[in-house]
Short mmCIF file of C-alpha atoms in Angstrom, two decimals:
data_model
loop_
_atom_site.label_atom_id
_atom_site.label_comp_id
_atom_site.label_asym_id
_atom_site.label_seq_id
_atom_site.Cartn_x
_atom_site.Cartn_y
_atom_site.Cartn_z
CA UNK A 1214 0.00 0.00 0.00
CA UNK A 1215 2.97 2.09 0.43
CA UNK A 1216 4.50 1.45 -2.55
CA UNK A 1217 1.40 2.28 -4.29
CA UNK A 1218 0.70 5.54 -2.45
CA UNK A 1219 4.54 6.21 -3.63
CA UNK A 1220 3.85 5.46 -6.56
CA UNK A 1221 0.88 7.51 -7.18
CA UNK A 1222 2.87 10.72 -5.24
CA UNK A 1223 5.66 10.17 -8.09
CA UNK A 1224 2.69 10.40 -10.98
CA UNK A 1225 1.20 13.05 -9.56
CA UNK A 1226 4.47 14.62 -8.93
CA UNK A 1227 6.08 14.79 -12.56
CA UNK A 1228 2.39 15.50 -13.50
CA UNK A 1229 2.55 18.96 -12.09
CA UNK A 1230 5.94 19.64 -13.11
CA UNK A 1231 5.35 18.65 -16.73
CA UNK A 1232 2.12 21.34 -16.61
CA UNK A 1233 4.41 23.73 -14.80
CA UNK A 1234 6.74 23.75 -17.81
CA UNK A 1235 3.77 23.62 -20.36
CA UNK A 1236 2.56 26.79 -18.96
CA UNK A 1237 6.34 28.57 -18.32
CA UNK A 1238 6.49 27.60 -22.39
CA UNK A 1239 3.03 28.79 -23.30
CA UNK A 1240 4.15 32.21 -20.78
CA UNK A 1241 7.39 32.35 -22.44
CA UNK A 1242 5.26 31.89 -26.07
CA UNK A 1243 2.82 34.83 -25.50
CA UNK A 1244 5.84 36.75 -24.25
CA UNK A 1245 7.72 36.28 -27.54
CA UNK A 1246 4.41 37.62 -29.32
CA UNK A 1247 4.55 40.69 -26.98
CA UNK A 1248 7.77 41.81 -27.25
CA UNK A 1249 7.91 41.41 -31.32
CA UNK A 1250 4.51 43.96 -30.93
CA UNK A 1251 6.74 46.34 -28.64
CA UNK A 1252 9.55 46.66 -31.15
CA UNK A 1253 7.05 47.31 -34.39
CA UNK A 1254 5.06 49.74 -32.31
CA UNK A 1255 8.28 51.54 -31.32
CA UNK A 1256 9.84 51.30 -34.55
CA UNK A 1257 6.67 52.11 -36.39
CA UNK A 1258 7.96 48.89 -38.11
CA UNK A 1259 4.74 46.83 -39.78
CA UNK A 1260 6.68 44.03 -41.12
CA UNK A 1261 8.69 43.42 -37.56
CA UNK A 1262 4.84 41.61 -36.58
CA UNK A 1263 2.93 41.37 -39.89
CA UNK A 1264 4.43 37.77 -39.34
CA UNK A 1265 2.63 37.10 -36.39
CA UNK A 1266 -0.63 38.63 -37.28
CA UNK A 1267 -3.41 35.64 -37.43
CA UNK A 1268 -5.22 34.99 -41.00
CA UNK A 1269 -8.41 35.78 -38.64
CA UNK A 1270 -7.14 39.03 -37.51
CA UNK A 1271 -9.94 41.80 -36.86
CA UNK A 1272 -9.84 45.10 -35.64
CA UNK A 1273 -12.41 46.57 -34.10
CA UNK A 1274 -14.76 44.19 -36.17
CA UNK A 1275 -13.24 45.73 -38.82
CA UNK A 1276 -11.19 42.48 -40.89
CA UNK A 1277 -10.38 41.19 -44.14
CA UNK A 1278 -7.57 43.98 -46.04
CA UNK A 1279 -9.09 46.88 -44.06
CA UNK A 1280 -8.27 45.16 -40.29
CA UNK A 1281 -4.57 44.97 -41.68
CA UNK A 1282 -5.03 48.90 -42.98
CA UNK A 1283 -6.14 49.78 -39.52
CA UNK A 1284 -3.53 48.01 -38.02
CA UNK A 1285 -0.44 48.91 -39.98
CA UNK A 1286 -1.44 52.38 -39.58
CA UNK A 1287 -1.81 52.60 -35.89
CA UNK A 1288 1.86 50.83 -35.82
CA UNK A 1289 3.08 53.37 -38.24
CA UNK A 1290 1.52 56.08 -35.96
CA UNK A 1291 1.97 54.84 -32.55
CA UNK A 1292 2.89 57.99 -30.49
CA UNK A 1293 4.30 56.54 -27.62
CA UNK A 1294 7.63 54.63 -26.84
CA UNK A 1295 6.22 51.77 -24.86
CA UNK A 1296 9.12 50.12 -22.34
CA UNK A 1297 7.84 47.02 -22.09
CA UNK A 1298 4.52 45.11 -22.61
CA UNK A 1299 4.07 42.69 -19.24
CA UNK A 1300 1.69 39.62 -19.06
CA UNK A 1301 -0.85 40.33 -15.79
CA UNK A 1302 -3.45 37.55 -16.87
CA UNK A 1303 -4.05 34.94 -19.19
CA UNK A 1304 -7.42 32.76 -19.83
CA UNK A 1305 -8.33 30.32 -22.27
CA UNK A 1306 -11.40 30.67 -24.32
CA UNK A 1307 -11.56 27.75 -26.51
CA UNK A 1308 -8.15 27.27 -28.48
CA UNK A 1309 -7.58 30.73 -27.82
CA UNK A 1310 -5.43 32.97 -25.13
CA UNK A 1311 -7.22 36.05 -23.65
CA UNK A 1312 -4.12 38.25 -22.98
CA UNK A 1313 -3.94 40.90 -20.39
CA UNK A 1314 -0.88 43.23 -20.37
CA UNK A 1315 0.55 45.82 -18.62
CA UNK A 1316 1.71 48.65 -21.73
CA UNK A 1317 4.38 50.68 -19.89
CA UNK A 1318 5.81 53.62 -21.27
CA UNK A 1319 7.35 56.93 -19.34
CA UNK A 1320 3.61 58.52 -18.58
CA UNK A 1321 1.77 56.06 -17.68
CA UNK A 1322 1.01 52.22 -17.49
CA UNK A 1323 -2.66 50.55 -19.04
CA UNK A 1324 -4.06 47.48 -18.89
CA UNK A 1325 -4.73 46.42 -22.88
CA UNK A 1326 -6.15 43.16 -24.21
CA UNK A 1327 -4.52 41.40 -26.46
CA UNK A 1328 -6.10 37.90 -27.89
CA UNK A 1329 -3.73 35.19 -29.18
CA UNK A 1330 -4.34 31.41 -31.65
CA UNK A 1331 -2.66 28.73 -30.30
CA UNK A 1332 0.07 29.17 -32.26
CA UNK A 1333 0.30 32.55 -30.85
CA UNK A 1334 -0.53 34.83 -33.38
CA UNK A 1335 -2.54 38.01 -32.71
CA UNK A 1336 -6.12 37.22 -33.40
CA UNK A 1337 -7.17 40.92 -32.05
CA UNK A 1338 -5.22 43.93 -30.35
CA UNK A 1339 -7.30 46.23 -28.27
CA UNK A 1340 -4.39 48.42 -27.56
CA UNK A 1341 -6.19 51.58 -29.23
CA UNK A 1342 -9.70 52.77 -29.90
CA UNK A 1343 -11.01 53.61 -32.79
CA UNK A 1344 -14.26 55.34 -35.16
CA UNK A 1345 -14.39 55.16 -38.68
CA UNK A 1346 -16.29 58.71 -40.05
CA UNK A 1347 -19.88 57.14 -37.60
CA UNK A 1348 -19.39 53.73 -39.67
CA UNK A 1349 -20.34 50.48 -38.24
CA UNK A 1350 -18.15 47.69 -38.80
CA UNK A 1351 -19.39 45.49 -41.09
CA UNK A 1352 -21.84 42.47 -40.08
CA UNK A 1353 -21.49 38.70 -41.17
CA UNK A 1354 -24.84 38.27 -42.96
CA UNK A 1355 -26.79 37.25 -45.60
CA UNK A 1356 -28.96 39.85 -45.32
CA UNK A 1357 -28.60 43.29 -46.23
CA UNK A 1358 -30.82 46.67 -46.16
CA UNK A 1359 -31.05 48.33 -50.09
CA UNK A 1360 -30.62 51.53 -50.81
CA UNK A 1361 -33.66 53.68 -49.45
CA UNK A 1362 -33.36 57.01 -51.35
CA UNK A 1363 -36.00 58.51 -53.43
CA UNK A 1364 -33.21 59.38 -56.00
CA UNK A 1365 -31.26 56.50 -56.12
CA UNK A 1366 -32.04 54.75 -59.64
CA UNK A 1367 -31.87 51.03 -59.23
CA UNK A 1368 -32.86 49.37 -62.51
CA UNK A 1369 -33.99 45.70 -61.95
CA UNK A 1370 -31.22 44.09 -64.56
CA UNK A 1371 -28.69 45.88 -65.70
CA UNK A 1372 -25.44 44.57 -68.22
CA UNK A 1373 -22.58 45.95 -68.36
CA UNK A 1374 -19.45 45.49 -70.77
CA UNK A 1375 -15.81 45.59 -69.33
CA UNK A 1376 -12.58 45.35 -69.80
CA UNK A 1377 -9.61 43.49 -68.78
CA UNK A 1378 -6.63 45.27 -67.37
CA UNK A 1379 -4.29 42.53 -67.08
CA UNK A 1380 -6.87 39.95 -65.05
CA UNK A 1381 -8.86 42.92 -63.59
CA UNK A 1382 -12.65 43.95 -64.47
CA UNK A 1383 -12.59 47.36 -65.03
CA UNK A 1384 -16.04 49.24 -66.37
CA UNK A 1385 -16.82 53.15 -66.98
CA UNK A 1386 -18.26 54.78 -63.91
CA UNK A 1387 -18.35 58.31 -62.43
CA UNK A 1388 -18.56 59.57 -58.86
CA UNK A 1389 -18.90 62.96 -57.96
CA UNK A 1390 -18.43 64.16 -62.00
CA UNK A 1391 -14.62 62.24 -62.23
CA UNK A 1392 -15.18 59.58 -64.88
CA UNK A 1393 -13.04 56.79 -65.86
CA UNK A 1394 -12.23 53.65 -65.68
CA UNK A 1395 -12.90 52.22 -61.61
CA UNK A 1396 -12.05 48.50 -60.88
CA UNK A 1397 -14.96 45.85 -60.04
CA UNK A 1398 -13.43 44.21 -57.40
CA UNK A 1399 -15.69 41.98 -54.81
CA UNK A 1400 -12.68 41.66 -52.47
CA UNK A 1401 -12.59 45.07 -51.33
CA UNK A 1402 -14.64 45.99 -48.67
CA UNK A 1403 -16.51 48.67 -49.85
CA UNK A 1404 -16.31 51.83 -52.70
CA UNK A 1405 -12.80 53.26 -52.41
CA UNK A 1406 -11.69 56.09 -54.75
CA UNK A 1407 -8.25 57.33 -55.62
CA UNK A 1408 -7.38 60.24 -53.69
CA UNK A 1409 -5.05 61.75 -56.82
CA UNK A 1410 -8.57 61.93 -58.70
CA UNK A 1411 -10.53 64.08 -56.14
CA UNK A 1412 -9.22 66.37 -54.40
CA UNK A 1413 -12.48 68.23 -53.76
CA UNK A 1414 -13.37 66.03 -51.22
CA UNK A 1415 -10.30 66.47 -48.96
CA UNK A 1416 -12.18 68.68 -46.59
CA UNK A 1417 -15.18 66.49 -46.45
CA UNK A 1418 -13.21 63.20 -45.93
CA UNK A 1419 -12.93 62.12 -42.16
CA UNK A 1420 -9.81 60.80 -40.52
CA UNK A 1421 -9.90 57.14 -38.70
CA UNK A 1422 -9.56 58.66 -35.73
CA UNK A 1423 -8.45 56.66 -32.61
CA UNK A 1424 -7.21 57.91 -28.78
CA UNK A 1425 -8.07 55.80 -25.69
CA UNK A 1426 -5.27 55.47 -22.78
CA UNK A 1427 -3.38 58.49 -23.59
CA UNK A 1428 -3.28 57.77 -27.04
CA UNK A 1429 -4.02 60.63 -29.24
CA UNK A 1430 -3.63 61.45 -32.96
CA UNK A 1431 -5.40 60.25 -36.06
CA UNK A 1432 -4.80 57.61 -38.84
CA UNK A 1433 -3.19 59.18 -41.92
CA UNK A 1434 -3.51 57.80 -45.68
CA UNK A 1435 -7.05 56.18 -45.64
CA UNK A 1436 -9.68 57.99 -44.80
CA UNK A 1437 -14.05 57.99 -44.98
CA UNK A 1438 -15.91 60.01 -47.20
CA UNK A 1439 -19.60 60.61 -48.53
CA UNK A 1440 -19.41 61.13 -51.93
CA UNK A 1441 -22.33 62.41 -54.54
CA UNK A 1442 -23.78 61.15 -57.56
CA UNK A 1443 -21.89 57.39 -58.43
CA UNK A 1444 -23.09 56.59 -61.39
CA UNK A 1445 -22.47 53.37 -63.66
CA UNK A 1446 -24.17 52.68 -66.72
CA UNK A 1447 -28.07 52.47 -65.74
CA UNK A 1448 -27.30 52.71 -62.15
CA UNK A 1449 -27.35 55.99 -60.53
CA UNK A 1450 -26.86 56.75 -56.29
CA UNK A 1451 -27.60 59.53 -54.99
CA UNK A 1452 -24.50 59.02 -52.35
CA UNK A 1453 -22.44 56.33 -51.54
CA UNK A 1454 -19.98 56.09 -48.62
CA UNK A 1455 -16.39 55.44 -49.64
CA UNK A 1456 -12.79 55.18 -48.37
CA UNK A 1457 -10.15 57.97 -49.86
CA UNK A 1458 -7.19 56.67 -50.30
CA UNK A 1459 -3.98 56.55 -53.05
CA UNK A 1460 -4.39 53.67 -55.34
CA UNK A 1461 -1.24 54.94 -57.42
CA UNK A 1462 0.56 51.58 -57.05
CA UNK A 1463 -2.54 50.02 -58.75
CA UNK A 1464 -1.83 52.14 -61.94
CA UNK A 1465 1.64 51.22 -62.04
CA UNK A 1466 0.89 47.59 -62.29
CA UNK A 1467 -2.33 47.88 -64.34
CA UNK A 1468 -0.57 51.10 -66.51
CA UNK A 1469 -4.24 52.40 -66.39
CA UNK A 1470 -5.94 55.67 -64.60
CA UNK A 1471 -7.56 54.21 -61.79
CA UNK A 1472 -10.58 56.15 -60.40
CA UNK A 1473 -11.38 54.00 -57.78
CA UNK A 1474 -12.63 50.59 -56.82
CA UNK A 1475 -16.40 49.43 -56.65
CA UNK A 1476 -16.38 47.17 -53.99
CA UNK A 1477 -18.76 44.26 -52.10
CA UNK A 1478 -21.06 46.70 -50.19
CA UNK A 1479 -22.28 47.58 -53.31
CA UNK A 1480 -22.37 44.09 -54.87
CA UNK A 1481 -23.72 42.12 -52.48
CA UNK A 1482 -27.34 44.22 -53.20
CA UNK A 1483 -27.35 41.87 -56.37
CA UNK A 1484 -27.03 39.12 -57.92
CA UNK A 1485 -23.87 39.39 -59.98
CA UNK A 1486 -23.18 37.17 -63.04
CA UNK A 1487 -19.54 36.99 -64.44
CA UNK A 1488 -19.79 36.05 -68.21
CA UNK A 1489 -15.47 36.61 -69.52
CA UNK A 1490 -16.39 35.39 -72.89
CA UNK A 1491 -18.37 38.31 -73.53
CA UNK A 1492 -16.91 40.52 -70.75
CA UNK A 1493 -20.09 41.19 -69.20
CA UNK A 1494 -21.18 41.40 -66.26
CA UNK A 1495 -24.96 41.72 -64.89
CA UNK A 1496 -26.20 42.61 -61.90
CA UNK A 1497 -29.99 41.65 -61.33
CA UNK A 1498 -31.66 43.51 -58.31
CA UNK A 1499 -32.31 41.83 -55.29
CA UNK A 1500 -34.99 44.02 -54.60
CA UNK A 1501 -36.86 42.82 -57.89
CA UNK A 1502 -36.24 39.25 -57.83
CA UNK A 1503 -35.27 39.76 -61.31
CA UNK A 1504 -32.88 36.75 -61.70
CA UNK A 1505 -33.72 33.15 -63.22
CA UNK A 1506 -31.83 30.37 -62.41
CA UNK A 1507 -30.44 28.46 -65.61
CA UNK A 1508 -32.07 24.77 -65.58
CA UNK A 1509 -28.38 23.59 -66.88
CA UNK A 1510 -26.74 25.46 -64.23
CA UNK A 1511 -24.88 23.40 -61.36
CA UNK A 1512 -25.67 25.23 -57.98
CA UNK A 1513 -22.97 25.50 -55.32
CA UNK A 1514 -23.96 26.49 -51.60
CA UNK A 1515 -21.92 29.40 -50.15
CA UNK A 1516 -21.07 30.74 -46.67
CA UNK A 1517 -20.97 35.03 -46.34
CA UNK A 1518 -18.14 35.69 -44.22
CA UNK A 1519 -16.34 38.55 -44.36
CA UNK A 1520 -17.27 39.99 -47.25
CA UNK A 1521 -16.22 37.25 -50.01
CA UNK A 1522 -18.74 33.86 -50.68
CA UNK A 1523 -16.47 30.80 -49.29
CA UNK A 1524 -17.29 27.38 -50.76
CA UNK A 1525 -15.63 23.87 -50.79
CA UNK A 1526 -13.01 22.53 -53.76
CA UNK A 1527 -11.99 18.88 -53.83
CA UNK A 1528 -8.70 18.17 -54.80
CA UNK A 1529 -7.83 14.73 -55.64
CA UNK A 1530 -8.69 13.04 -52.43
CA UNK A 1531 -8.60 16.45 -50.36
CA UNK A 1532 -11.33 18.99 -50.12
CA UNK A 1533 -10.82 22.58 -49.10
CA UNK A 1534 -12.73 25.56 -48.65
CA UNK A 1535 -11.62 29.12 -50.74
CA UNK A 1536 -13.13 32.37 -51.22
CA UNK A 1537 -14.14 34.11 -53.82
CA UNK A 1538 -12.57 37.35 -55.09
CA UNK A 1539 -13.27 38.71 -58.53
CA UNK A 1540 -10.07 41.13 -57.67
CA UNK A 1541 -7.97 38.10 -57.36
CA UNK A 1542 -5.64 37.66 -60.28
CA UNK A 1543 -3.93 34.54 -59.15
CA UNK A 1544 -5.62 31.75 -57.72
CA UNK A 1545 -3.47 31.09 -54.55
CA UNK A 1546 -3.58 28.75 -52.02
CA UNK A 1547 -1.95 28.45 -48.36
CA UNK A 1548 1.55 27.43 -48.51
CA UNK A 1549 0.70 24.62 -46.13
CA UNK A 1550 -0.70 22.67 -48.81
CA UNK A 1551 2.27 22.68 -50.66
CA UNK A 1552 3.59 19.27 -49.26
CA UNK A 1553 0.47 17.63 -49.09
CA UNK A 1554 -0.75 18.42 -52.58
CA UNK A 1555 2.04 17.54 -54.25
CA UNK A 1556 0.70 14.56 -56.41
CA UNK A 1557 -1.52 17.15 -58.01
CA UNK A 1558 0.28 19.71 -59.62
CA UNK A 1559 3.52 20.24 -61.87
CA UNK A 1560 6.40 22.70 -60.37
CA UNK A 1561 6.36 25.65 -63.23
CA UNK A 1562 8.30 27.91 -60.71
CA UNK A 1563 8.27 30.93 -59.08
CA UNK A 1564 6.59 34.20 -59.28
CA UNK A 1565 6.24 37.48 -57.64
CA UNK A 1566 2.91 38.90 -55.80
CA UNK A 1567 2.17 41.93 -54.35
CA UNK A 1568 0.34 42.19 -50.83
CA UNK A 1569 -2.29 45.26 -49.77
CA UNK A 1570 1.30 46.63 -47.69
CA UNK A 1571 2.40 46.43 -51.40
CA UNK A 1572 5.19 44.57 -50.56
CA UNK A 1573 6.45 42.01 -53.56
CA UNK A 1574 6.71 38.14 -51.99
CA UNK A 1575 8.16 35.80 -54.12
CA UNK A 1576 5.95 32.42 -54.05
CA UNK A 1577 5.98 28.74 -55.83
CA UNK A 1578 4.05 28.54 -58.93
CA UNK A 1579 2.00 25.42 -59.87
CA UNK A 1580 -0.15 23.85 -62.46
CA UNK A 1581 -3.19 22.21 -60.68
CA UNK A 1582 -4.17 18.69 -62.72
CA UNK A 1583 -7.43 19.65 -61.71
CA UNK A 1584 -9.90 20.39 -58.69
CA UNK A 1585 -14.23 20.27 -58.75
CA UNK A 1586 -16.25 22.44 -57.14
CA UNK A 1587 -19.25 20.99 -57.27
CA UNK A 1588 -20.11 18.70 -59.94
CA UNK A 1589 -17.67 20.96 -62.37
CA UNK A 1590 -14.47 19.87 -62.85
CA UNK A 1591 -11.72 22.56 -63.82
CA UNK A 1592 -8.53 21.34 -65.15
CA UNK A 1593 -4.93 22.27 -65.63
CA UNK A 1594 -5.19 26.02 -63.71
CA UNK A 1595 -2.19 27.64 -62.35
CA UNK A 1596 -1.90 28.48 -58.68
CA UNK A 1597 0.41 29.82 -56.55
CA UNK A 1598 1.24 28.60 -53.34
CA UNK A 1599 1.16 31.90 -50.61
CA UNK A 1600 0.63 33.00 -47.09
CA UNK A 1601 -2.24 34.92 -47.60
CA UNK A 1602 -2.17 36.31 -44.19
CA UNK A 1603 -1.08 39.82 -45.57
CA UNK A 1604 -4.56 40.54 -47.03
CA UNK A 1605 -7.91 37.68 -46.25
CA UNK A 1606 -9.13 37.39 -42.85
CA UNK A 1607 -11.41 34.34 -43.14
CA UNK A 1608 -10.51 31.07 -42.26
CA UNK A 1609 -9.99 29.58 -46.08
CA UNK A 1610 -7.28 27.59 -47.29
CA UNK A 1611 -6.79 29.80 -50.71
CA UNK A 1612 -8.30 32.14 -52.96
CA UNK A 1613 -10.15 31.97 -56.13
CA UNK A 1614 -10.61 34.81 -58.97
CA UNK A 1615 -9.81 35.28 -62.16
CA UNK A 1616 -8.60 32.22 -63.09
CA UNK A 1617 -11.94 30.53 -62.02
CA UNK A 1618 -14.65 32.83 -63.08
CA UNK A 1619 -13.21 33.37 -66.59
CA UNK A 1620 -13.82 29.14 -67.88
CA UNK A 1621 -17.51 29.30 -66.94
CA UNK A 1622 -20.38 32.43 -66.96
CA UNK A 1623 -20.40 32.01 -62.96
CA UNK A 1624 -23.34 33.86 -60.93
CA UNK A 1625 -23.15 35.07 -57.09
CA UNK A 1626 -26.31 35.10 -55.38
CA UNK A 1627 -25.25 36.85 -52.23
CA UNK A 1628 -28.75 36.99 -50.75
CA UNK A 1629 -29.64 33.30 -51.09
CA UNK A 1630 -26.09 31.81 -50.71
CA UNK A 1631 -25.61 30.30 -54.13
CA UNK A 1632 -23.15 30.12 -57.00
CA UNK A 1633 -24.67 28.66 -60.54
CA UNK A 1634 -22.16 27.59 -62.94
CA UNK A 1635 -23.05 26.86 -66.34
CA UNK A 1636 -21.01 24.83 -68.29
#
């Protein structure tokens, strides 16, 4: 009996010791995490923690490329040398860590809450607070409120030629008189003009502004605006709220005057067909049901989050779930597939790809044999293998755009969750 109670006290023993050292590494983990956030914010260095910045990162409720806006600007902007960044609590909330710290700098000390994944990347950062021009972050739904003003002319089909720069839709649109050529691009949050294009609206535009403990100042570079009179084609608004910001690196690579981008708040009031082989694209009214499904169409269920339709891909024996992002000109997926995918594809070899920091990354270039989404099969499409950390929020394991709506007239149905492919 002894020997067993001895026993048992040795179990138990090494027990807490082995948990003692699991937490002193998770501690030491979260620590690491901490202290690479001290040096970017005191640098005003991005790239010192883009590494560590989870593909689910939010701020404010505010994700996808415009969490990563937010939060590159409040690093670049930080006004405060911070000393050091101490744990006082950590909790667990599912495969998460709930991160309390002490943010110490020569003023003052605050308690800030940062949340980590288990592999200790930051999820969220509460370490400033901000409000974006009144705006609400944008909701995870299906369902969303149309456009309520008398003047707004919504016509119940509309179709619309475009053109291609490079793998981009681009279409003839105005806002506020400046017409010209403004990129369709479902990946982008909302309407974002270029900055170079209208500089009468520099005193209406509004500054992200942020300040909570001590922490004053604004964000520079993007800012919110309401803007007159966007009109495209048949489609006239009396106002639309947009973000103002320089989209002069988008004209270098497109070699194209870019107005601005018309973005997912606007499309997800329709249903939006994709047909390349005529460059068209239509965009039937949700408010007037004005959309028939093809009989021959194969119908693929979506999920809305963020703002991009995610659906599943099978791949050989492997299925996967991507977004979609008609801004996308490669179809990527996350570089930890690369190993496990490898039966599928042929090496072609490497390529270059810019980021939203627009920042080139060189990544591996494949050709896919072939994947199905649904009962389509699409074969012999390049991807590229990427961390796509730097600009997509949702959990996915790649990105589809160009490369899959250009083989088949494709058709988002926001409202209703569908894709129809006919083929």
């Amino acid at each position: 009996m002894k020997q067993l109670m001895s026993l048992i006290l040795v179990i138990f023993s090494l027990a807490m010791t082995a948990c003692k050292e699991q937490h002193s590494e998770t501690g030491a983990s979260i620590q690491a995490t901490l202290d690479h956030l001290k040096i970017a914010l005191n640098e005003h260095d991005f790239e010192e923690i883009e590494p560590l910045i989870a593909v689910d990162f939010a701020f404010n409720g505010y994700d996808g490329e415009m969490g990563r806006m937010i939060m590159s600007q409040i690093v670049a902007q930080y006004p405060q040398k911070t000393s050091a960044i101490n744990i006082t609590d950590v909790k667990l909330e599912g495969s998460n860590y709930v991160v309390t710290a002490e943010f110490v700098s020569r003023d003052e000390t605050v308690l800030k809450e940062v949340i980590l994944t288990s592999d200790y990347k930051i999820e969220r950062a509460q370490i400033v607070e901000i409000a974006m021009g009144g705006h609400e972050p944008a909701q995870k739904s299906h369902t969303i409120p149309f456009y309520s003003s008398p003047e707004d002319n919504i016509p119940s089909k509309m179709v619309a030629d475009f053109e291609l720069a490079g793998r981009l839709i681009t279409v003839e649109a105005e806002v506020e008189g400046v017409r010209g050529t403004y990129i369709v691009d479902s990946g982008a949050v909302t309407f974002m003009l270029n900055s170079r294009y209208f500089p009468g609206l520099e005193d209406r535009a509004k500054p992200m502004d942020h300040g909570a403990q001590g922490v004053n100042g604004s964000l520079e570079g993007i800012r919110v605006v309401d803007a007159n009179n966007f009109i495209w084609q048949d489609t006239e608004l009396a106002s639309i709220s947009a973000l103002l910001y320089d989209l002069s690196h988008l004209e270098e690579k497109t070699g194209v005057e870019i107005k601005g981008l018309i973005g997912a708040e606007f499309l997800k009031r329709y249903v939006v067909e994709y047909d390349y082989s005529k460059q068209e694209i239509t965009l039937y009214s949700n408010a007037s049901n004005s959309f028939t499904q093809d009989e021959m169409s194969h119908v693929v269920d979506i999920e809305m989050l963020d703002n991009m339709p995610v659906f599943g891909i099978e791949i050989g024996k492997k299925k996967l779930r991507v977004a979609l992002d008609c801004g996308a000109e490669e179809a990527m997926l996350f570089k930890k597939w690369d190993e496990p995918l490898s039966p599928y594809y042929k090496y072609l070899g490497t390529t270059g790809l810019s980021g939203a920091d627009k920042v080139e990354s060189i990544n591996k270039q494949v050709k896919l044999d072939a994947y199905k989404v649904g009962d389509v099969t699409y074969k012999k499409q390049d991807f590229i293998f990427a961390d796509l950390t730097y600009n997509h929020s949702i959990e996915i394991d790649g990105l589809l755009g160009y490369e899959f709506l250009s083989q088949h007239k494709t058709t988002v149905d926001y409202e209703k969750g569908k894709i129809y492919i006919s083929s």
